[in-house]
Short mmCIF file of C-alpha atoms and ligand atoms in Angstrom, two decimals:
data_model
loop_
_atom_site.label_atom_id
_atom_site.label_comp_id
_atom_site.label_asym_id
_atom_site.label_seq_id
_atom_site.Cartn_x
_atom_site.Cartn_y
_atom_site.Cartn_z
CA MET A 997 8.95 -3.49 -14.19
CA LEU A 998 9.29 -4.02 -10.68
CA LYS A 999 9.11 -7.01 -9.19
CA VAL A 1000 6.41 -6.81 -6.64
CA ARG A 1001 7.72 -8.67 -3.23
CA ALA A 1002 5.13 -11.31 -1.64
CA TYR A 1003 4.33 -12.32 1.63
CA PRO A 1004 6.02 -13.17 3.93
CA ASP A 1005 9.33 -11.15 2.36
CA PRO A 1006 10.82 -9.51 5.39
CA VAL A 1007 10.46 -5.97 3.44
CA LEU A 1008 6.84 -6.16 3.58
CA GLY A 1009 6.98 -6.36 7.44
CA ARG A 1010 9.59 -3.47 8.31
CA LYS A 1011 8.35 0.02 9.24
CA ALA A 1012 9.89 2.01 6.52
CA ALA A 1013 12.23 5.22 6.57
CA ALA A 1014 10.99 8.56 5.88
CA VAL A 1015 12.24 10.35 2.60
CA ARG A 1016 14.89 12.93 2.89
CA ARG A 1017 15.41 14.33 -0.63
CA ILE A 1018 13.31 13.89 -3.91
CA ASP A 1019 15.58 13.35 -6.39
CA LYS A 1020 15.73 11.88 -9.93
CA ASN A 1021 15.93 8.66 -8.19
CA LEU A 1022 12.93 8.89 -6.83
CA VAL A 1023 11.16 10.51 -9.57
CA ARG A 1024 12.31 7.34 -11.69
CA LEU A 1025 11.16 4.90 -8.66
CA VAL A 1026 7.65 6.29 -8.89
CA ASP A 1027 7.14 6.42 -12.33
CA GLU A 1028 8.30 2.72 -12.52
CA MET A 1029 5.69 1.96 -9.44
CA PHE A 1030 2.64 3.63 -11.65
CA GLU A 1031 3.78 1.16 -14.34
CA THR A 1032 3.96 -2.01 -12.21
CA MET A 1033 0.59 -0.99 -10.35
CA TYR A 1034 -1.27 -0.40 -13.49
CA THR A 1035 0.34 -3.83 -15.16
CA GLU A 1036 -0.91 -5.90 -11.87
CA LYS A 1037 -4.23 -4.42 -12.21
CA GLY A 1038 -3.89 -2.42 -8.57
CA VAL A 1039 -4.95 0.80 -6.87
CA GLY A 1040 -2.56 1.54 -4.89
CA LEU A 1041 1.16 0.77 -4.40
CA ALA A 1042 3.82 1.09 -1.62
CA ALA A 1043 7.61 1.61 -1.76
CA PRO A 1044 8.14 -1.67 0.49
CA GLN A 1045 6.12 -3.66 -1.75
CA VAL A 1046 8.78 -3.19 -4.36
CA GLY A 1047 11.46 -3.94 -1.76
CA GLU A 1048 12.55 -0.27 -1.32
CA SER A 1049 11.52 0.18 2.43
CA ILE A 1050 10.72 4.19 2.33
CA ARG A 1051 7.77 6.16 3.32
CA LEU A 1052 6.20 6.58 -0.20
CA CYS A 1053 3.19 5.61 -2.10
CA VAL A 1054 1.21 5.77 -5.28
CA VAL A 1055 -2.76 5.42 -5.72
CA ASN A 1056 -4.77 5.96 -8.35
CA CYS A 1057 -8.24 5.07 -7.91
CA THR A 1058 -9.74 6.24 -11.13
CA GLY A 1059 -7.33 4.77 -13.62
CA LYS A 1060 -7.33 7.94 -15.79
CA SER A 1061 -3.59 9.78 -15.68
CA ASP A 1062 -5.67 12.68 -13.74
CA GLY A 1063 -5.99 10.11 -10.75
CA GLU A 1064 -2.53 10.14 -10.15
CA MET A 1065 -1.54 10.71 -6.64
CA VAL A 1066 2.01 10.52 -4.97
CA LEU A 1067 2.37 10.86 -1.63
CA VAL A 1068 5.67 10.99 -0.15
CA ASN A 1069 5.79 10.68 3.80
CA PRO A 1070 2.06 10.30 4.25
CA VAL A 1071 0.49 10.64 7.64
CA ILE A 1072 -3.10 10.21 8.41
CA VAL A 1073 -4.35 13.32 10.52
CA GLU A 1074 -7.89 12.82 10.79
CA SER A 1075 -10.16 9.96 10.39
CA ARG A 1076 -14.09 9.21 10.83
CA GLY A 1077 -16.88 6.87 10.66
CA GLU A 1078 -16.55 2.96 9.57
CA ALA A 1079 -16.76 1.16 6.36
CA THR A 1080 -16.15 -2.63 5.66
CA ASP A 1081 -15.58 -3.72 2.06
CA GLU A 1082 -13.46 -6.49 0.47
CA GLU A 1083 -9.89 -5.83 -0.43
CA GLY A 1084 -6.98 -7.40 -1.76
CA CYS A 1085 -3.28 -6.80 -1.95
CA LEU A 1086 -0.41 -7.33 -4.86
CA SER A 1087 1.53 -8.87 -2.36
CA VAL A 1088 -0.86 -10.77 -1.18
CA PRO A 1089 -1.67 -12.82 -4.37
CA GLY A 1090 -5.03 -14.81 -4.21
CA ILE A 1091 -7.07 -13.58 -1.23
CA ARG A 1092 -9.42 -11.06 -0.52
CA SER A 1093 -11.39 -10.24 2.72
CA LYS A 1094 -13.45 -8.10 4.15
CA VAL A 1095 -11.87 -5.47 6.23
CA THR A 1096 -13.27 -2.56 8.46
CA ARG A 1097 -11.24 0.96 7.92
CA ALA A 1098 -12.33 4.55 8.69
CA GLU A 1099 -14.91 5.46 6.10
CA TRP A 1100 -13.39 8.97 6.19
CA VAL A 1101 -9.44 10.21 6.02
CA LYS A 1102 -7.66 13.19 6.00
CA VAL A 1103 -4.24 12.62 4.64
CA ARG A 1104 -1.13 15.44 4.96
CA ALA A 1105 1.89 14.34 2.54
CA TYR A 1106 4.28 16.11 0.44
CA ASP A 1107 4.17 15.75 -3.91
CA LEU A 1108 7.19 15.09 -5.71
CA ASP A 1109 8.07 18.83 -5.76
CA GLY A 1110 7.64 18.82 -2.39
CA ASN A 1111 4.82 20.86 -1.85
CA GLU A 1112 2.77 19.84 1.39
CA LEU A 1113 -0.68 18.41 -0.10
CA GLU A 1114 -3.62 17.80 2.13
CA LEU A 1115 -6.38 15.48 0.58
CA GLU A 1116 -9.51 14.45 2.29
CA ALA A 1117 -11.04 10.82 0.96
CA ASP A 1118 -13.86 8.64 1.24
CA GLY A 1119 -15.02 5.33 -0.14
CA LEU A 1120 -12.34 3.41 -2.24
CA GLU A 1121 -9.97 6.09 -1.96
CA ALA A 1122 -10.31 6.39 1.98
CA ARG A 1123 -9.37 2.61 1.97
CA ALA A 1124 -6.51 2.91 -0.22
CA PHE A 1125 -4.57 5.42 1.34
CA GLN A 1126 -5.24 3.73 4.83
CA HIS A 1127 -4.36 0.00 3.03
CA GLU A 1128 -0.84 1.53 1.45
CA LEU A 1129 -0.22 3.75 4.66
CA ASP A 1130 0.09 0.69 6.34
CA HIS A 1131 2.10 -0.59 4.59
CA LEU A 1132 4.38 1.97 5.28
CA ASN A 1133 4.39 0.98 8.92
CA GLY A 1134 4.82 -3.12 8.18
CA ARG A 1135 1.19 -3.58 8.88
CA LEU A 1136 -0.35 -6.04 5.91
CA PHE A 1137 -4.52 -5.94 5.45
CA PHE A 1138 -5.04 -9.23 6.75
CA GLU A 1139 -3.77 -8.42 10.43
CA LEU A 1140 -6.66 -6.32 10.57
CA LEU A 1141 -8.81 -9.43 10.58
CA ASN A 1142 -10.30 -11.00 13.41
CA ASP A 1143 -9.95 -14.48 14.40
CA ALA A 1144 -12.09 -15.90 12.37
CA GLY A 1145 -11.42 -14.15 9.40
CA ARG A 1146 -7.93 -14.95 9.57
CA MET A 1147 -9.06 -18.90 10.01
CA THR A 1148 -10.54 -18.79 6.54
CA ILE A 1149 -7.31 -17.25 4.97
CA ARG A 1150 -4.54 -19.61 7.18
CA GLY A 1151 -4.44 -22.01 4.08
CA ARG A 1152 -3.65 -19.67 1.71
CA LEU A 1153 -1.15 -17.92 3.77
CA LYS A 1154 0.22 -20.97 4.22
CA THR A 1155 0.77 -21.94 0.46
CA LEU A 1156 2.51 -18.11 0.08
CA GLU A 1157 4.65 -18.93 3.07
CA GLU A 1158 5.97 -22.43 1.51
CA ARG A 1159 5.99 -20.89 -1.91
CA PHE A 1160 8.65 -17.83 -0.65
CA THR A 1161 10.78 -20.61 1.02
CA LYS A 1162 11.02 -22.55 -2.16
CA GLN A 1163 11.84 -19.21 -4.48
CA PRO A 1164 15.24 -18.98 -5.68
ZN1 ZN B 2452 -1.26 -4.08 -0.31
#
């Protein structure tokens, strides 16, 4: 199992580098990321969350094996609408907030065979794609909150910051 990095670990604030090669190590990393995501009960996990600053994420909104999606070097090429819903993040434990995002997105990415994929999503899946892609640009979900929203979580963020400085 991989260790999930928690805010304010600096790797979470970095812009991740493009994946240049799909090799055995990358395939193994993807397997371990799925395993970690299921154990932690998440619907998505981005490589920076396990300390790898590369543009790779995994998503599974159904929990079934055919719901598994691997996105290598993903980009959002189109988005529409607006939707607000509660969101959390394995790297920001104990905090959930209502976040407004696009309601529908089209994402272009590569799979582990190097094939280009084009995925259209709405609902939870669209939210997960946007959340995970933000991780690749060093952005965490609470950065999308307005001032009032941030005020409500300030205390908990501070607790995470203190916990981070105390860890061995
Ligand atoms: Zn997250």
